[in-house]
PDB file of C-alpha atoms and ligand atoms in Angstrom:
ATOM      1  CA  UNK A 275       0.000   0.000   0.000  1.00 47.00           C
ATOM      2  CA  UNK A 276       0.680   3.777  -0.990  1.00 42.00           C
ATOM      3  CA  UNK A 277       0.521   7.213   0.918  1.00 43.00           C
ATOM      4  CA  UNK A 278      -3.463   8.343   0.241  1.00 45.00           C
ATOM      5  CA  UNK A 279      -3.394  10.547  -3.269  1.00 50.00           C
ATOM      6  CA  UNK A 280      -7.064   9.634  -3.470  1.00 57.00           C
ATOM      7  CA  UNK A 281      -8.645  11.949  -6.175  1.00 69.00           C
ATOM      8  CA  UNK A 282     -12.333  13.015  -5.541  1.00 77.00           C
ATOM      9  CA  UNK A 283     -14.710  12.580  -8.383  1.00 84.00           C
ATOM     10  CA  UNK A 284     -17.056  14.887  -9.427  1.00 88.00           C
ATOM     11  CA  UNK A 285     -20.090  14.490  -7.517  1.00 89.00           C
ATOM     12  CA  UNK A 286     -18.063  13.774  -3.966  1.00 88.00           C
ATOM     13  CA  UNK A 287     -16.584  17.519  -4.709  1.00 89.00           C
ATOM     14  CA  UNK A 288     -20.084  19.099  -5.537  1.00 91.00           C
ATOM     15  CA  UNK A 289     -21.271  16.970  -1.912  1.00 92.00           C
ATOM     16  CA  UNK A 290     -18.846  18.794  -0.444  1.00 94.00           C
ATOM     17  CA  UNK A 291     -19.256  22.247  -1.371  1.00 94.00           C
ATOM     18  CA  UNK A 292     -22.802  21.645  -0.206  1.00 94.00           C
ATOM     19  CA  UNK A 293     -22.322  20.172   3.178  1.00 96.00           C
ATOM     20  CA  UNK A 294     -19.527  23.060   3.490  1.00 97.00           C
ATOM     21  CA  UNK A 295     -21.893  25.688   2.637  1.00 96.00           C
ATOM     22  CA  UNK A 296     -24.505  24.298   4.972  1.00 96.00           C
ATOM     23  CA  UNK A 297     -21.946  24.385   8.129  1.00 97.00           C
ATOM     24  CA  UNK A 298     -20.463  27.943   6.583  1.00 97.00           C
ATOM     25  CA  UNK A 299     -24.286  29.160   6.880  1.00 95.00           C
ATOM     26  CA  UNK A 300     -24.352  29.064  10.563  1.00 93.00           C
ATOM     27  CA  UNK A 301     -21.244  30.913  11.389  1.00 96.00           C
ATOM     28  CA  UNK A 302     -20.341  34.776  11.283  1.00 95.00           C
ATOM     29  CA  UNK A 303     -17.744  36.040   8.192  1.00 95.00           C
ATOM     30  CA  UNK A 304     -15.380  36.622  10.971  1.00 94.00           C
ATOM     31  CA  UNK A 305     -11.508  35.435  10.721  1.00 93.00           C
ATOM     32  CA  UNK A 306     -11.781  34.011  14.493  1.00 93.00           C
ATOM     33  CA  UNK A 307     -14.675  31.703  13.181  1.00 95.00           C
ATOM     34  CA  UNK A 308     -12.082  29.783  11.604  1.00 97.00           C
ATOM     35  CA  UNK A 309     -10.929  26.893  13.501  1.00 97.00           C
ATOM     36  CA  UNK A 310     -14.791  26.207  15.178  1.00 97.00           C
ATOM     37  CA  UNK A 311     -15.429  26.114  11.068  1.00 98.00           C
ATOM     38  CA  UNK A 312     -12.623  23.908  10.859  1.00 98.00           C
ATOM     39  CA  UNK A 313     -14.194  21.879  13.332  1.00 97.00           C
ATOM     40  CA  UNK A 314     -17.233  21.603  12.324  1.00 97.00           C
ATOM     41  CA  UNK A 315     -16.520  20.882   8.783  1.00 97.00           C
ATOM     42  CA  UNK A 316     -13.922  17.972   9.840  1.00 96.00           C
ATOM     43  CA  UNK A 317     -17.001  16.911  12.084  1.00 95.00           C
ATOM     44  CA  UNK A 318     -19.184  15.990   9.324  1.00 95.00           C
ATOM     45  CA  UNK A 319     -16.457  15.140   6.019  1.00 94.00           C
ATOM     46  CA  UNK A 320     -14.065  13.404   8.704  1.00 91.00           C
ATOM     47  CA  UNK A 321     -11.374  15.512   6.850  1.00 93.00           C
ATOM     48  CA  UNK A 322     -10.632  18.603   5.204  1.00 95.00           C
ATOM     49  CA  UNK A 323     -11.053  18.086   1.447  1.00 94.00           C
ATOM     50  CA  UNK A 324      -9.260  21.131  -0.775  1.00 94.00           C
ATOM     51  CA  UNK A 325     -12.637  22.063  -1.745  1.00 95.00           C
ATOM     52  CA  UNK A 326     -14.331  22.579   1.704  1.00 97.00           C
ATOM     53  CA  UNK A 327     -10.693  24.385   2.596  1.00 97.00           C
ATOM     54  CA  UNK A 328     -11.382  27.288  -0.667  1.00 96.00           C
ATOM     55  CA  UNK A 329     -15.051  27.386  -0.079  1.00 97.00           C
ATOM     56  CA  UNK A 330     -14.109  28.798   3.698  1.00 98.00           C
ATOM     57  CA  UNK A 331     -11.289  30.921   2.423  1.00 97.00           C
ATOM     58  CA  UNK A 332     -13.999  32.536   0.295  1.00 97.00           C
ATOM     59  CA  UNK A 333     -16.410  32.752   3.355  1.00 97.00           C
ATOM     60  CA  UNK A 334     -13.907  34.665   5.201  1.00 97.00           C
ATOM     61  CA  UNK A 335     -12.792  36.672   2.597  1.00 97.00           C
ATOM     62  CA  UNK A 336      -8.998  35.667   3.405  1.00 97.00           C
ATOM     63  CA  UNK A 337      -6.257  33.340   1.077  1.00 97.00           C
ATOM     64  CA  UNK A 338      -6.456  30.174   0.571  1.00 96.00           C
ATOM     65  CA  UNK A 339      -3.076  29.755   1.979  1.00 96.00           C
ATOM     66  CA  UNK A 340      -3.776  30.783   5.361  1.00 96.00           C
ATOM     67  CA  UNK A 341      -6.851  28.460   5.596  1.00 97.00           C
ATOM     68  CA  UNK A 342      -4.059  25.389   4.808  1.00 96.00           C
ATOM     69  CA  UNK A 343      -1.605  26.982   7.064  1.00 96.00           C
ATOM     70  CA  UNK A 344      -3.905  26.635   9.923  1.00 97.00           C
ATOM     71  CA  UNK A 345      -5.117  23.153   8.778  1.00 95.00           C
ATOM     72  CA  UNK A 346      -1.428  21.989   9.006  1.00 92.00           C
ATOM     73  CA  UNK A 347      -0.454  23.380  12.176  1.00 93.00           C
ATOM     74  CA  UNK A 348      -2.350  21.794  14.128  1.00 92.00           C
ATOM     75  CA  UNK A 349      -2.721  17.829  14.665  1.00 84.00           C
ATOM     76  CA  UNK A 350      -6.475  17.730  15.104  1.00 87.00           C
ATOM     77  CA  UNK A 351      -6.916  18.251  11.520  1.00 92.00           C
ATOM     78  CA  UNK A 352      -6.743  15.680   8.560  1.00 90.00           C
ATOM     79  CA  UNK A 353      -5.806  16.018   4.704  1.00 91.00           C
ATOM     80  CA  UNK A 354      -6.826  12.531   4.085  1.00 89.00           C
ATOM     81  CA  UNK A 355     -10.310  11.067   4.202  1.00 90.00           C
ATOM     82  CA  UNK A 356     -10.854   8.923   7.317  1.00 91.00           C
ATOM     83  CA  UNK A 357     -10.119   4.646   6.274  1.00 93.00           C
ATOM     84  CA  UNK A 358     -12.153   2.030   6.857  1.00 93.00           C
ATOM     85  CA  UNK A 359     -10.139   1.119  10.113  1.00 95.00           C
ATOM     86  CA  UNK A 360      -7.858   3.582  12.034  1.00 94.00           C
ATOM     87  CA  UNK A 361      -4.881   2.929  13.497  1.00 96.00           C
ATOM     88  CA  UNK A 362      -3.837   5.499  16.569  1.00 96.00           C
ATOM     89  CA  UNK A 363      -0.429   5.067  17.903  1.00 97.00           C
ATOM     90  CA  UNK A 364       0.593   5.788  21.243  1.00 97.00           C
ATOM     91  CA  UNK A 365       3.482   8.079  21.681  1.00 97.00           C
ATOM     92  CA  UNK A 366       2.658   9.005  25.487  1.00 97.00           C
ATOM     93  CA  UNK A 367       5.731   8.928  27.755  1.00 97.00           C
ATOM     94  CA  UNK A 368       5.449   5.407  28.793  1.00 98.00           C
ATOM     95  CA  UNK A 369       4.822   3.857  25.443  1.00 97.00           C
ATOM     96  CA  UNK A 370       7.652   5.879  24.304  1.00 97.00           C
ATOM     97  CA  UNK A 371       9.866   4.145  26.876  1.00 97.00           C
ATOM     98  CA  UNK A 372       8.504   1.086  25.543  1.00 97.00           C
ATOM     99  CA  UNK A 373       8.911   1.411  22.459  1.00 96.00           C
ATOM    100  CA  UNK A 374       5.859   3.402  20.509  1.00 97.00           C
ATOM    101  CA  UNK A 375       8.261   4.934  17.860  1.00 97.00           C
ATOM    102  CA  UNK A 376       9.431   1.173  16.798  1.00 97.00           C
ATOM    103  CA  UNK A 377       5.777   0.277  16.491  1.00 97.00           C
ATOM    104  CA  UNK A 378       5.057   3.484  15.069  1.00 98.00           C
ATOM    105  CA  UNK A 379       7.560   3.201  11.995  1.00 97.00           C
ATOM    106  CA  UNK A 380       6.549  -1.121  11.424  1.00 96.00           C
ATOM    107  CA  UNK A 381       2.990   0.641  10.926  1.00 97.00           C
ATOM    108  CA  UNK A 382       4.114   3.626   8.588  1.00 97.00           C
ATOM    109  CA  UNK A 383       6.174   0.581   6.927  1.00 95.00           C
ATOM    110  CA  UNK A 384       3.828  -2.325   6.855  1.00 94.00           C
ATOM    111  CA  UNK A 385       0.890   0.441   5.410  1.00 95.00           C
ATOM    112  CA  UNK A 386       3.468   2.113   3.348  1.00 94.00           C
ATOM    113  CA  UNK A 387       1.791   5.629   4.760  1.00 94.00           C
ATOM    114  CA  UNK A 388       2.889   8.133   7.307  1.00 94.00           C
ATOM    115  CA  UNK A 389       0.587   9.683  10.254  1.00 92.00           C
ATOM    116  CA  UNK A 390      -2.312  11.348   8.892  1.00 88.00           C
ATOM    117  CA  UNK A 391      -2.486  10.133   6.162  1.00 91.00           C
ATOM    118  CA  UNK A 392      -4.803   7.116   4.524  1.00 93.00           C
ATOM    119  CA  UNK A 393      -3.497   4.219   2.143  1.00 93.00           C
ATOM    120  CA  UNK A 394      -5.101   4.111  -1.437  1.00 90.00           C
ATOM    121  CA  UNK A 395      -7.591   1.979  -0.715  1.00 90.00           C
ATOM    122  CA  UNK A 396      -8.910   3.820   2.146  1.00 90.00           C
ATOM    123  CA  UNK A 397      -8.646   0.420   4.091  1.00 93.00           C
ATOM    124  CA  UNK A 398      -6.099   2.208   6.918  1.00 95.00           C
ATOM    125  CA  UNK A 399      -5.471   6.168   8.626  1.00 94.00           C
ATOM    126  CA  UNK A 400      -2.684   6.129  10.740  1.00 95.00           C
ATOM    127  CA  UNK A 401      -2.008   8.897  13.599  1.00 93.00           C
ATOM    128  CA  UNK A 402      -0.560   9.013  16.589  1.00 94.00           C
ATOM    129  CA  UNK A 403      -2.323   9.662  20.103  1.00 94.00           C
ATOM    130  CA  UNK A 404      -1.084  11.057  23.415  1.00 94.00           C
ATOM    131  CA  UNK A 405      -1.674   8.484  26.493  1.00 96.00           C
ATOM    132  CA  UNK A 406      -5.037   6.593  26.117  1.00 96.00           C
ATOM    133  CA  UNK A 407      -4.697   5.695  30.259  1.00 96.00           C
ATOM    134  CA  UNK A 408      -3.510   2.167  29.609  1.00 96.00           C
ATOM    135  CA  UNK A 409       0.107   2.541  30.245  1.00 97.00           C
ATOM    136  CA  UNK A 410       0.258  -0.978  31.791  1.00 97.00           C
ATOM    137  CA  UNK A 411      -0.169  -2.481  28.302  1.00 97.00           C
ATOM    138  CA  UNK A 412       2.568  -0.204  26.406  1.00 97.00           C
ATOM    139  CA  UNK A 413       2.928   0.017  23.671  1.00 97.00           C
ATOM    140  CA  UNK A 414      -0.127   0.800  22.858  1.00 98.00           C
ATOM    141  CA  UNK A 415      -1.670   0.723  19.901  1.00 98.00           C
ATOM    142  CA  UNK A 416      -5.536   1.756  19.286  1.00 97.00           C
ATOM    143  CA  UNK A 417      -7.585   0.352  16.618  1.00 97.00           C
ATOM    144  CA  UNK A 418     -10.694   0.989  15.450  1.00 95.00           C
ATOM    145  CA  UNK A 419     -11.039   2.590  19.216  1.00 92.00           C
ATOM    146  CA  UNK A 420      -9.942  -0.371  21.122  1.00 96.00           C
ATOM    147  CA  UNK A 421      -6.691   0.071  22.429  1.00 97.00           C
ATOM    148  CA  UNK A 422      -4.331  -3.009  21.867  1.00 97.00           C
ATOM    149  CA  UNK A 423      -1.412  -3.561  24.491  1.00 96.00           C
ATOM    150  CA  UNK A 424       2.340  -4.859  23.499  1.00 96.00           C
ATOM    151  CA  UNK A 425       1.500  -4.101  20.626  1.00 97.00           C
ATOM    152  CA  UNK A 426       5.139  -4.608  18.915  1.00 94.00           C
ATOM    153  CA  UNK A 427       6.464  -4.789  15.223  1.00 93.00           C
ATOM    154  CA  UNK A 428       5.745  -8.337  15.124  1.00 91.00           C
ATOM    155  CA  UNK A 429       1.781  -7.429  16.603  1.00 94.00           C
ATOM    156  CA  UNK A 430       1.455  -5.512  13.626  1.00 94.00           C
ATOM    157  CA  UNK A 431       1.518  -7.691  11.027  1.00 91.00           C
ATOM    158  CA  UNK A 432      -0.597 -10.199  13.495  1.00 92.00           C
ATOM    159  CA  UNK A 433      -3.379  -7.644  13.051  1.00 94.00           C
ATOM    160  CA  UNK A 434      -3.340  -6.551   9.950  1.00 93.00           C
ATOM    161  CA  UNK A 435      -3.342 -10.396   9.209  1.00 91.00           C
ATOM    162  CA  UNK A 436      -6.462 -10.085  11.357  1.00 89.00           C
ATOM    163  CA  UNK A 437      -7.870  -7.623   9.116  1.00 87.00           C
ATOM    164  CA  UNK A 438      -7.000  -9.458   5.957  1.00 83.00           C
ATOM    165  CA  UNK A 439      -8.690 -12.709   7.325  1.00 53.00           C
ATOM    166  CA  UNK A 440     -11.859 -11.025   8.544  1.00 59.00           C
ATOM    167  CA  UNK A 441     -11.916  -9.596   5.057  1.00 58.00           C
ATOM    168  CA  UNK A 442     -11.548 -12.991   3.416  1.00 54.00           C
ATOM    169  CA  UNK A 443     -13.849 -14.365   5.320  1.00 50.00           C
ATOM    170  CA  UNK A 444     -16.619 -11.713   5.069  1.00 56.00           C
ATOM    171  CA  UNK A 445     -15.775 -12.120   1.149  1.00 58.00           C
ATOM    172  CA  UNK A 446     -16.697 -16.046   1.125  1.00 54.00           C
ATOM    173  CA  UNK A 447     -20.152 -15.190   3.544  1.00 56.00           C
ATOM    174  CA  UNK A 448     -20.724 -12.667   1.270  1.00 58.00           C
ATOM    175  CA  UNK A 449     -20.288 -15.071  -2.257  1.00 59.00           C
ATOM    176  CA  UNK A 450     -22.088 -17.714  -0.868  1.00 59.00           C
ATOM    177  CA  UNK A 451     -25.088 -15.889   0.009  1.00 58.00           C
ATOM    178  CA  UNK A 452     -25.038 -14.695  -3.619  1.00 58.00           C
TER     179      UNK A 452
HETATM  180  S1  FES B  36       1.519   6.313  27.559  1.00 93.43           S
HETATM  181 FE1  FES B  36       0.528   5.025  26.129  1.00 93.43          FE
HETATM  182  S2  FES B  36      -1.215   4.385  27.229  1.00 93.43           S
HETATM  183 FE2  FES B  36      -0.228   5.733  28.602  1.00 93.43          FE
END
């Protein structure tokens, strides 16, 4: 798998513009509006497409540039469209003692995809998390919003072989029913 270069089609960037101008509706053409827009708009897309990012630029009557600037500063915000399953490192102080940047760079090398960011197939996000308050199982990883403990290099392949098999399987159910 590839770092997410996922391309929107056509109608996903006219859904956009619309669910953007719905959110921009409620707010105030005010420059300090901009990170509860933000927000909001990551609230409902999961992400900030470049389309939603321009639409507010216009709303606020300020570049384009600035509206990315912010997006990139801080960590709260995504580029990528949310994957199927997410995958949430922990890099608190404990799991860094343990380890968490090992387990960290097996997942950026086992997806093929850095934090923030989504593989092609929008299967996988990977990001990185401050303590989840289970330091007694570091290093933790969370998936899917279930924090896994010891979860080292060799645990990651374990679950994404998880993933694969619950896929195959589901597959099968799924072509026998047919
Ligand atoms: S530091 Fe990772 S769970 Fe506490």
């Amino acid at each position: 798998m590839t770092a997410s270069k996922q391309e929107t089609t056509t109608e996903e960037r006219e859904q956009i513009k619309q669910e953007t101008g719905q959110i921009l509706n409620g707010f105030s053409r005010k420059r300090p509006g901009l990170i509860p827009i933000l927000q909001k708009v990551q609230g409902k897309l999961g992400y900030l497409p470049r389309e939603a990012m321009t639409a507010i630029a216009e709303y606020l009557d300020i570049p384009a540039i600035d509206v990315y600037g912010v997006v990139t500063f801080y960590n709260q915000f995504r580029l990528n469209p949310p994957g199927r399953h997410s995958i949430k490192v922990c890099l608190g102080t404990v799991c860094h003692m343990k380890g968490g940047y090992i387990t960290l760079d097996a997942w950026k090398r086992r997806l093929g995809i850095s934090p923030r960011e989504t593989t092609d197939d929008r299967e996988f996000d990977l990001d990185t998390v401050a303590c989840v308050g289970c330091c007694t199982m570091a290093p933790v990883t969370v998936v899917d919003d279930k924090p896994e403990g010891v979860v080292e290099p060799t645990r990651v392949d374990g679950i994404l072989l998880a993933f694969g098999y619950e896929r195959e399987t589901k597959d099968k159910e799924k072509s026998e029913s047919d």
